[in-house]
Coordinates of C-alpha atoms in Angstrom, one line a residue:
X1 CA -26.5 37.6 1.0
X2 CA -23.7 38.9 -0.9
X3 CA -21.1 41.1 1.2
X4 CA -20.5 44.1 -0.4
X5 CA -16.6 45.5 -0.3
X6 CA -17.5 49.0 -0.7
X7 CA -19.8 49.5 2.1
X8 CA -17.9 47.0 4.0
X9 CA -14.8 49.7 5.3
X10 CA -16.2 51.2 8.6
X11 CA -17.6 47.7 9.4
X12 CA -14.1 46.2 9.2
X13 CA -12.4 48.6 11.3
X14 CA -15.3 47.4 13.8
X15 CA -14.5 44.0 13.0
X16 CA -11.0 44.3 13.4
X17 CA -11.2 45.8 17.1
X18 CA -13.4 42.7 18.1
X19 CA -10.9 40.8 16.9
X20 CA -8.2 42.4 19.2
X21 CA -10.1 42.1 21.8
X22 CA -11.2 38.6 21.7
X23 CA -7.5 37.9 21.7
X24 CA -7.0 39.8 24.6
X25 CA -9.3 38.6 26.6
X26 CA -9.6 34.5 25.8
X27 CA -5.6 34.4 25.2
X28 CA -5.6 32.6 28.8
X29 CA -7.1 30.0 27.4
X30 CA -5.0 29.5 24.6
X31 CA -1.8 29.3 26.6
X32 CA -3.8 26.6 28.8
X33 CA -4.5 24.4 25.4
X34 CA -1.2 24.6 24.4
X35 CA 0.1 23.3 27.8
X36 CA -2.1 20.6 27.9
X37 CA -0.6 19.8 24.3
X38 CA 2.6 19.8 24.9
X39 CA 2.8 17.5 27.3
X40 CA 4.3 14.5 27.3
X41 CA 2.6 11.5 29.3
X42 CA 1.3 10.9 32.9
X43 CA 5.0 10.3 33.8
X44 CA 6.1 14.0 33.1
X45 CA 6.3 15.6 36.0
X46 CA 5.1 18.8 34.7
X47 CA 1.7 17.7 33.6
X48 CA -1.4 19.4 35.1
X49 CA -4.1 17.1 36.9
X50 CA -7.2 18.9 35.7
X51 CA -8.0 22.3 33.7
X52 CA -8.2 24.4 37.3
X53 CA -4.5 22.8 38.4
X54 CA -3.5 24.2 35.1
X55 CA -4.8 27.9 35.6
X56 CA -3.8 27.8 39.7
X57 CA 0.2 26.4 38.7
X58 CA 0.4 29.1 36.3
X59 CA -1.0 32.0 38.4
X60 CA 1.0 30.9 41.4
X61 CA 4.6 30.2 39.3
X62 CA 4.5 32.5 36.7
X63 CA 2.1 35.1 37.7
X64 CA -1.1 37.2 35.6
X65 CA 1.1 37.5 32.4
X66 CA 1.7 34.1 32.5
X67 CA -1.5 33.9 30.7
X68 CA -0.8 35.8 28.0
X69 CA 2.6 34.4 27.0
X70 CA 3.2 34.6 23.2
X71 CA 0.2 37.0 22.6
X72 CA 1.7 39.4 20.2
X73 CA 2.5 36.9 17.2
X74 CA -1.7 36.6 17.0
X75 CA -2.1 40.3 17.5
X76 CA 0.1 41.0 14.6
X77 CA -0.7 38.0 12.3
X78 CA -4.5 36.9 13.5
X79 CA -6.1 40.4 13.6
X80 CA -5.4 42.0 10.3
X81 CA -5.6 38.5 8.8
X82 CA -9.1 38.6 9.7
X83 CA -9.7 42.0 8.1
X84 CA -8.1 40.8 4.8
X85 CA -10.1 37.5 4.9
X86 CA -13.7 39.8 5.2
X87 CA -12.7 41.8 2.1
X88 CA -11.0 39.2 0.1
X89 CA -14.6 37.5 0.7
X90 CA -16.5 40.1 0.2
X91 CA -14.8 40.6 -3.4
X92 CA -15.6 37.0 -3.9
X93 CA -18.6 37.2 -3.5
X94 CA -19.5 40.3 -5.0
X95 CA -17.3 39.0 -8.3
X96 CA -19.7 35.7 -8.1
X97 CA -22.7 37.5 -8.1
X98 CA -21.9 40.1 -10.7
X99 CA -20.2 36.5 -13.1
X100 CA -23.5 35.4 -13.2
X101 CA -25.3 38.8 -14.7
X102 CA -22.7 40.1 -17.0
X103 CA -21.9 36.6 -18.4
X104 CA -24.2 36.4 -21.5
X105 CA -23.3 40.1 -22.4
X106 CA -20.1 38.8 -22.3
X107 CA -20.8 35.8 -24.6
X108 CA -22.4 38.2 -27.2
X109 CA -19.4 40.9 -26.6
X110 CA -16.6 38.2 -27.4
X111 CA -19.2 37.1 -30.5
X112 CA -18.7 40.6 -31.7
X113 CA -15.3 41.4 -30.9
X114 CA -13.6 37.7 -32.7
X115 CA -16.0 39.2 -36.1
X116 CA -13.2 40.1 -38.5
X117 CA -15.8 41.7 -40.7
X118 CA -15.8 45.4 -41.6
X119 CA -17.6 47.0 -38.6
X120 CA -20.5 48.1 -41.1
X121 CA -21.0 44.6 -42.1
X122 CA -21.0 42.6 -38.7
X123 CA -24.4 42.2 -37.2
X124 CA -25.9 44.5 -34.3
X125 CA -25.7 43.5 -30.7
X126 CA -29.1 42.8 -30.6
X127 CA -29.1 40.1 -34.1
X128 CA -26.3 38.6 -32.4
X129 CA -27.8 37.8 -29.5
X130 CA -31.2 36.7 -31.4
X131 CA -28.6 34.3 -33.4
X132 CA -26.7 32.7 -30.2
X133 CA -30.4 32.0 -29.0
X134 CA -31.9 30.2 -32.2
X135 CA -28.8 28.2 -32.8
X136 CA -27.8 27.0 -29.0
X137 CA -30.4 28.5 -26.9
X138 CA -30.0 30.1 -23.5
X139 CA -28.1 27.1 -21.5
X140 CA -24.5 26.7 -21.0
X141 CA -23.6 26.2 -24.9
X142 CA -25.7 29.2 -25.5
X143 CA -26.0 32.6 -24.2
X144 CA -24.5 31.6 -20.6
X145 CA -21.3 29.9 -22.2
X146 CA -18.4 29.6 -20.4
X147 CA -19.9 30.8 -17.1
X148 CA -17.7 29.0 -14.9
X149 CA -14.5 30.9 -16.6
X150 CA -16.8 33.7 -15.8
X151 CA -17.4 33.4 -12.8
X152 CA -13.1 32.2 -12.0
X153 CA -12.3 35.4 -13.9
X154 CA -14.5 38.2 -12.1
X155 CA -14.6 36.2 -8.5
X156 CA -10.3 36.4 -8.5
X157 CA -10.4 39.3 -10.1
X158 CA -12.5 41.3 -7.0
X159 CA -11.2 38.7 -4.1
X160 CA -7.7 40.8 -5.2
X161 CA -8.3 43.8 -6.5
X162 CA -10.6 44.4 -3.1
X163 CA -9.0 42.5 -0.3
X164 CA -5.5 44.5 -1.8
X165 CA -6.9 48.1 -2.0
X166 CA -8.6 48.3 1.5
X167 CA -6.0 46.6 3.4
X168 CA -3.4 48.0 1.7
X169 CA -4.7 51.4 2.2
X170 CA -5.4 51.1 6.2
X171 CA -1.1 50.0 6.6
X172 CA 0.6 53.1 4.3
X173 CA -0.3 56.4 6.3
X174 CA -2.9 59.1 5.0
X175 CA -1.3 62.6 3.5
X176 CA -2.5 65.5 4.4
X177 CA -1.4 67.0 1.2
X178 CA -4.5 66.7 -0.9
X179 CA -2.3 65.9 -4.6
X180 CA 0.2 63.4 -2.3
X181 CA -3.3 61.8 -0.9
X182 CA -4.8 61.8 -4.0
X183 CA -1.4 59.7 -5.8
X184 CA -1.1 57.3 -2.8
X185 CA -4.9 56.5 -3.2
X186 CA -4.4 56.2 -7.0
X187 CA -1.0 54.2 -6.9
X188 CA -2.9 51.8 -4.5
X189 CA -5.3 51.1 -6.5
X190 CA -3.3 51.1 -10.1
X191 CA -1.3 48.5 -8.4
X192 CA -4.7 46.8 -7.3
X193 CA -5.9 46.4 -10.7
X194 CA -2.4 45.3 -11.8
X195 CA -1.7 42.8 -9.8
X196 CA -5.5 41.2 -9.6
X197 CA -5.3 40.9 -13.5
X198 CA -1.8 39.6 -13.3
X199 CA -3.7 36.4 -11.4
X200 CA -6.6 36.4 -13.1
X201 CA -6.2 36.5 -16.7
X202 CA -5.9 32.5 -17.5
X203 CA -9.5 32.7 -16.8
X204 CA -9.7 35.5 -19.1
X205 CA -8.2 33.5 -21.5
X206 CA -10.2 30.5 -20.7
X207 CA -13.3 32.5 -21.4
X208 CA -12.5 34.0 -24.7
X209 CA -11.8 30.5 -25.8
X210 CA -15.5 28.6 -24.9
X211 CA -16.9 31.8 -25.5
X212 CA -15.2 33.0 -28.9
X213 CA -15.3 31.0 -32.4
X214 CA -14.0 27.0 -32.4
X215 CA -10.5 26.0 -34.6
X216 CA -13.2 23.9 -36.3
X217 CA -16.3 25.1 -37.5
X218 CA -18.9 22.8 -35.9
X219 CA -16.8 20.9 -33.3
X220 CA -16.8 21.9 -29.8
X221 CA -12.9 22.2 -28.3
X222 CA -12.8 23.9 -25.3
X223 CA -15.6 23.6 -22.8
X224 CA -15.3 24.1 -19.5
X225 CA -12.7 26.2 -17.6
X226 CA -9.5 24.4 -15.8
X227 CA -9.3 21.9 -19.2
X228 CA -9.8 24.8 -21.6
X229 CA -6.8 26.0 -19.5
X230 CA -4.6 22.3 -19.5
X231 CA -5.6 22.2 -23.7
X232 CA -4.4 26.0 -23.6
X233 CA -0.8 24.9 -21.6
X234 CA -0.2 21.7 -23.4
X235 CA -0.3 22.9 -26.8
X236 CA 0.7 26.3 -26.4
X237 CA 2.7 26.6 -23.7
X238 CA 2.2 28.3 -20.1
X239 CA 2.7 31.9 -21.5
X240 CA 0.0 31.2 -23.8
X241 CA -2.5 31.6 -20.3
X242 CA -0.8 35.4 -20.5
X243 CA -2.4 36.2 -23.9
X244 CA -3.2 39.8 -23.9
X245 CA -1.7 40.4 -20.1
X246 CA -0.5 44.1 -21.4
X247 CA -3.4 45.6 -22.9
X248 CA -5.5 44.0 -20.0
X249 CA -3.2 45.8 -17.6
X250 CA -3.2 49.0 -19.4
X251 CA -7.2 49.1 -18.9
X252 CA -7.8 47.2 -16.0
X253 CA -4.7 49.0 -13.9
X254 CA -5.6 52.9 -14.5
X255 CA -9.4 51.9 -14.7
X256 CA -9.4 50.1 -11.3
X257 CA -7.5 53.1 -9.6
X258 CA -9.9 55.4 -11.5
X259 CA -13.2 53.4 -10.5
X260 CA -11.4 53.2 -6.4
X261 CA -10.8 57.1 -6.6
X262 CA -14.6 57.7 -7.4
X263 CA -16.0 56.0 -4.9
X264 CA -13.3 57.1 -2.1
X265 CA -14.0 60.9 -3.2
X266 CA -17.8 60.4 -3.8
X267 CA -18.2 58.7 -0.6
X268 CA -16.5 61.2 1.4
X269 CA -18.4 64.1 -0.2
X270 CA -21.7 62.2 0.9
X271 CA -20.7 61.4 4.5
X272 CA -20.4 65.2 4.5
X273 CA -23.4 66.6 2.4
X274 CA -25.9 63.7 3.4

């Protein structure tokens, strides 16, 4: 089962208060670990006989907060670390899944797109396809070339743009101003798309490499992923894994704040009509 990031929100918040909880309420035994870690040999004086010693020394010295000594630093690092983990995840996961469908409309797309034809010369989307089938078939030098780019490229891709948005959203306060609310939810997620194709795109550029026309017509140069990517930095240089970063950002950063917006504003509107 594939976690999905969108419905995944209220669930987190639920999630997150567990997570506080559990901390609360098993820190004791934490601070009893770490004693028994710490010390140092049967000849330290400080060392506890057994694990009920332990738990009567401390409530006799140092009292009931003895227990939970040093239980703010997990508070503050161990819950919302869990939250960003579930949706970082969950955009994995949901990136994984959608690799997997999209990639041979992506093979056929980046056929399409490196034809320097006129436009009323190239073939149709649907002779294209037919033409990557007869000549290489369906498999992995066919019409599902270069999935595991595919799958690096939209698996960062929604790990970041997802695990950012929501968690990044729940820490800077709602407005109450309705424009003000709607540019902090829009900044958020322009930044989201910004930053999640600032670390994806050497998949990207992985991709349009196995999946776009060879230097050599008949010989096969790049073919899988991180060595398209290695072939790409040794010869080229490591800017050359940044190959169309700004026209990538100028889609990718509006149109992930614009596709966060719709679902924020259409899912409110059903909680409230449905």
């Amino acid at each position: 089962m594939v976690l999905n990031p969108w419905t995944l929100e209220p669930c987190t918040r639920a999630h997150t208060k567990n997570c506080l909880v559990e901390i609360c309420l098993m820190h004791p035994l934490d601070v009893v670990k770490t004693r028994f870690q710490i010390q140092r040999g049967k000849t330290d004086p400080t060392n506890y006989r057994s694990l009920g010693d332990c738990f009567r020394t401390i409530s006799r010295t140092e009292g009931l907060f003895g227990f939970y000594k040093g239980i703010l630093p997990p508070i503050l690092a161990e819950t919302p670390k869990r939250a960003v983990k579930t949706f970082a995840v969950a955009g994995l996961g949901s990136g994984l899944t959608e690799a997997v469908v999209v990639n041979p409309f992506e093979v056929v797309k980046v056929s399409l797109q490196a034809n320097r034809n006129v436009f009323t010369e190239q073939p149709s989307t649907f002779s294209q396809a037919r033409q990557i089938i007869k000549t290489n078939g369906l498999g992995f030098q066919g019409l599902n070339r270069g999935l595991t780019a595919t799958l690096g490229r939209h698996g960062v891709f929604n790990m970041v743009y997802f695990g950012f948005y929501f968690n990044v959203k729940n820490i800077i306060p709602v407005n109450k101003d309705p424009t003000l609310e709607f540019l902090r939810k829009f900044g958020i997620g322009l930044v989201s798309g910004t930053i999640a194709s600032i670390i994806n795109i050497p998949f990207d550029v992985a991709k349009s490499r196995i999946q776009g026309p060879q230097p050599i017509p008949g010989e096969t140069k790049y073919r899988t992923c991180f060595k398209t990517m290695a072939t790409v930095y040794k010869e080229e240089g490591f800017l050359a894994l940044y190959k169309g970063l700004v026209p990538k950002i100028m889609r990718l950063g509006p149109g992930g704040a614009v596709m966060l917006l719709v679902y924020e504003y259409a899912y409110a509107w059903l909680q409230e009509n449905w």
